[in-house]
Short mmCIF file of C-alpha atoms in Angstrom, two decimals:
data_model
loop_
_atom_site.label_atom_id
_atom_site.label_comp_id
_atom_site.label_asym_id
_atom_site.label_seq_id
_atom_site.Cartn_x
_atom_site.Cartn_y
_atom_site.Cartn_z
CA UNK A 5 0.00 0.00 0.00
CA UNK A 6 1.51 3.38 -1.01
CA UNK A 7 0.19 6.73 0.92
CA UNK A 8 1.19 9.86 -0.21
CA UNK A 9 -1.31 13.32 -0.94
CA UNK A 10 0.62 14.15 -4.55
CA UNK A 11 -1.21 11.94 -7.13
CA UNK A 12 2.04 12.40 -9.38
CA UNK A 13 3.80 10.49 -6.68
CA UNK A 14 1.42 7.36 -6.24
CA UNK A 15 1.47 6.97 -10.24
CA UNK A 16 5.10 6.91 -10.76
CA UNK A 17 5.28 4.36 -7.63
CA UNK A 18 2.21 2.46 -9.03
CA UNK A 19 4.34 2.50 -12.23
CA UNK A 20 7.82 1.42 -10.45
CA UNK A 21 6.54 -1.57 -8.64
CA UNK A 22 3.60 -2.39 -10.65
CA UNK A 23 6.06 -5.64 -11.81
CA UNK A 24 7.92 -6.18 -8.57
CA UNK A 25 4.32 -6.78 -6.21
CA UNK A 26 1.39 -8.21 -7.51
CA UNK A 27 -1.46 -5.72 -5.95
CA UNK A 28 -0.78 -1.98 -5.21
CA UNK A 29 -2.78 0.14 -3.36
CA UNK A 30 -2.74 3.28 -3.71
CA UNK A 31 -4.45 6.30 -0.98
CA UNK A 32 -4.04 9.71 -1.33
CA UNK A 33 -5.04 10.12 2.37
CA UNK A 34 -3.37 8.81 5.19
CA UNK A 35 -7.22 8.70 7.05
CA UNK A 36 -8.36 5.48 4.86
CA UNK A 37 -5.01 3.46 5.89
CA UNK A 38 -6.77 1.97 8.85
CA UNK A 39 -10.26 0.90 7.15
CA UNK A 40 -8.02 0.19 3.62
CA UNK A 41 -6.13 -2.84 5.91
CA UNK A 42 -9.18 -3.78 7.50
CA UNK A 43 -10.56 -4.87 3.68
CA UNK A 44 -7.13 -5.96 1.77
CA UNK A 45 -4.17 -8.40 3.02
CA UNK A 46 -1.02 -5.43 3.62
CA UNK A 47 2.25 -7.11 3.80
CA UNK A 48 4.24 -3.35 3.41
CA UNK A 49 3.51 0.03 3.62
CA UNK A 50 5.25 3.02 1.84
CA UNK A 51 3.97 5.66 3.75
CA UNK A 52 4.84 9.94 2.98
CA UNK A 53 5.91 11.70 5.85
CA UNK A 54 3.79 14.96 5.13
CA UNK A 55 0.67 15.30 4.18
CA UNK A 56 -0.58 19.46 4.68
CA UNK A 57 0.31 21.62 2.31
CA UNK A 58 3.29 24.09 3.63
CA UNK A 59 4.18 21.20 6.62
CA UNK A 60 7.36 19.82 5.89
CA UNK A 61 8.63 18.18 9.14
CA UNK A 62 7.42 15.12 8.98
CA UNK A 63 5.81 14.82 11.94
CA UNK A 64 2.28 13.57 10.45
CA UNK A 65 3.88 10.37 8.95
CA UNK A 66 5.43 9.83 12.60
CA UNK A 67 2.24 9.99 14.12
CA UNK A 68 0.76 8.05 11.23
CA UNK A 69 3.51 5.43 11.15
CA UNK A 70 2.75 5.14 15.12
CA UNK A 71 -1.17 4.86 14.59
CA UNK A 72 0.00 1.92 11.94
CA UNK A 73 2.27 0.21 14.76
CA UNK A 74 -0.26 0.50 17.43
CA UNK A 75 -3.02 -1.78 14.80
CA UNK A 76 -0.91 -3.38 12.65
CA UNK A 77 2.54 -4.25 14.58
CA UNK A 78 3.48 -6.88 11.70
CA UNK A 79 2.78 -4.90 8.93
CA UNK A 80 6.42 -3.19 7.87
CA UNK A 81 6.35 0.53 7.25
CA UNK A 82 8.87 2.35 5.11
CA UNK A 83 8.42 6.08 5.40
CA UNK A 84 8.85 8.39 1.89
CA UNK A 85 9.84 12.16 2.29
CA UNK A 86 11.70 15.08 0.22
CA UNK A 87 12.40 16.51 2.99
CA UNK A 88 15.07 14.32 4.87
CA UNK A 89 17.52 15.06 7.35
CA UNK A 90 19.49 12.52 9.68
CA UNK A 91 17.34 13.67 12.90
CA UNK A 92 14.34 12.68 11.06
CA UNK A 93 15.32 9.30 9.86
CA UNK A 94 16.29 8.48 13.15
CA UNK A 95 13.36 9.54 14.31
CA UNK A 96 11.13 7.81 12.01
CA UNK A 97 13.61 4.52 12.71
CA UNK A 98 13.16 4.94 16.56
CA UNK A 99 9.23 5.22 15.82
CA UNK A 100 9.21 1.55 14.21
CA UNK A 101 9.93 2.47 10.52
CA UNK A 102 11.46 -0.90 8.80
CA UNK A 103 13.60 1.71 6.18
CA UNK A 104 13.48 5.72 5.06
CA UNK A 105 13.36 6.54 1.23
CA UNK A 106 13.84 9.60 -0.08
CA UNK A 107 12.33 11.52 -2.61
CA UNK A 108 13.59 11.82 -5.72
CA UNK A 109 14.31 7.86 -5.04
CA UNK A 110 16.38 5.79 -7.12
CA UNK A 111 13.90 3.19 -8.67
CA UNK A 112 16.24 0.26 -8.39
CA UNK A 113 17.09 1.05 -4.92
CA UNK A 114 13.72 1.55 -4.17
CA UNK A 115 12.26 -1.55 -4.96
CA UNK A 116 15.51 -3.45 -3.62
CA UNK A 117 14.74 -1.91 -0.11
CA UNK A 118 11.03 -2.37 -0.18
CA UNK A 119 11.44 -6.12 -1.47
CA UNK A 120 14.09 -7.03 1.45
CA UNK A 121 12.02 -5.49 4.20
CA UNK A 122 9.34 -7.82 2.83
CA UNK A 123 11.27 -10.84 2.86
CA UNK A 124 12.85 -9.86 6.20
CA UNK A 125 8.80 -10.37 7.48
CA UNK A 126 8.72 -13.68 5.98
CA UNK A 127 11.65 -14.88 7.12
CA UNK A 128 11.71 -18.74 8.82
CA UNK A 129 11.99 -18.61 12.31
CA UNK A 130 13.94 -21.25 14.32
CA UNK A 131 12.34 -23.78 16.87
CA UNK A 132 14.32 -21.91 19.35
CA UNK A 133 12.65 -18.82 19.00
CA UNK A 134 9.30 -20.24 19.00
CA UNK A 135 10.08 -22.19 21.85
CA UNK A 136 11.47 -19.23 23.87
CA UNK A 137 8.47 -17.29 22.84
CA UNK A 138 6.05 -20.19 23.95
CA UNK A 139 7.58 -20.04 27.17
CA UNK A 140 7.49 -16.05 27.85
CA UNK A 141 3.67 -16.26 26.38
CA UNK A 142 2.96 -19.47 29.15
CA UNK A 143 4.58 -17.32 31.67
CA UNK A 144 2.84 -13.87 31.17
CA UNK A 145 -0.37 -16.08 31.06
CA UNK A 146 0.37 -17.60 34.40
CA UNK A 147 1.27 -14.08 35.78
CA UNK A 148 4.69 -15.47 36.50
CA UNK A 149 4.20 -18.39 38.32
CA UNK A 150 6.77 -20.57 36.90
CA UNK A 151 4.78 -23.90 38.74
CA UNK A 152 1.52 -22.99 36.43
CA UNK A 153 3.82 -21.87 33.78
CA UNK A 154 5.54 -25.45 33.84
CA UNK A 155 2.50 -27.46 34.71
CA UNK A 156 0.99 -26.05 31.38
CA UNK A 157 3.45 -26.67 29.15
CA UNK A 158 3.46 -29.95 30.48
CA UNK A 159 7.58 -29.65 31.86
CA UNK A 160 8.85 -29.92 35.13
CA UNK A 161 9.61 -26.56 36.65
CA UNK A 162 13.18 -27.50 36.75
CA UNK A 163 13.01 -28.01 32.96
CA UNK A 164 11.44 -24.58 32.85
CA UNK A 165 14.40 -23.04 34.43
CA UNK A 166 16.81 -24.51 32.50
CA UNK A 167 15.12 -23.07 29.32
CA UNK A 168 14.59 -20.01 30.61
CA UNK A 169 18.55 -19.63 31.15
CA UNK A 170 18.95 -20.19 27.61
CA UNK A 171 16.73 -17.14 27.03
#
């Protein structure tokens, strides 16, 4: 999904990726992103960093780009701006951005960036990880008690412990 106010903008993207990913969506407000994900399967989203006319410090993709973390944590974001500066990469990086383009972009660079932040998300994850996540999930469930936690995932609570110190 690609969200930027300058129609000019979402055609040349449409345009640049239209081979690269097999659906593009394109919104010229940032207010439909929320209802737009609820409808269509997002696996990225290239979102512009400003969005009223004469604002140019990119705060309204940051609080955009936070809105999009707080419903849809596994969805990657990649913010778009013209008006980039270290602080604000940083800044939009801190916030939960997977990557920062800048505008004019370089379309082979672009779509490079955009297709390894995808495959980063769908990237295999080992039995260790799920097992160490398992384990923090039975935990928070059992509000820390590492006796319920154990008892639940059918382990000793010695077992448990030696787990966890591999965590």
């Amino acid at each position: 999904m690609i969200v930027d106010d300058n129609a000019a903008i979402l055609t040349a993207l449409r345009y640049c990726l239209d081979t690269t990913f097999e659906h593009i969506i394109t919104l010229s407000r940032p207010d439909d992103m929320l209802k737009t994900m609820a409808q269509h399967d997002v696996n990225i989203v290239l979102l512009d960093m400003n969005f009223t006319l004469g604002v140019n410090n990119g705060s309204e993709g940051i609080l955009w780009l936070r809105t999009l973390r707080k419903h849809h944590p596994e969805v990657p974001v990649v913010l778009l701006t013209a008006y980039a500066d270290v602080s604000l990469a940083v800044r939009g990086l801190k916030s939960g951005a997977a990557d920062f383009i800048v505008k004019p972009w370089d379309n082979d660079e672009l779509v490079r960036k955009l297709k390894d932040v995808v495959d980063m998300q769908s990237e295999i994850v080992t039995l260790d990880e799920v097992e160490a996540e398992h384990i923090r999930k039975a935990i928070d469930r059992c509000h820390g008690n590492l006796s319920k936690a154990a008892d639940m995932l059918g382990i000793t609570r010695q077992t448990l412990y030696n787990k966890m110190k591999k965590l």
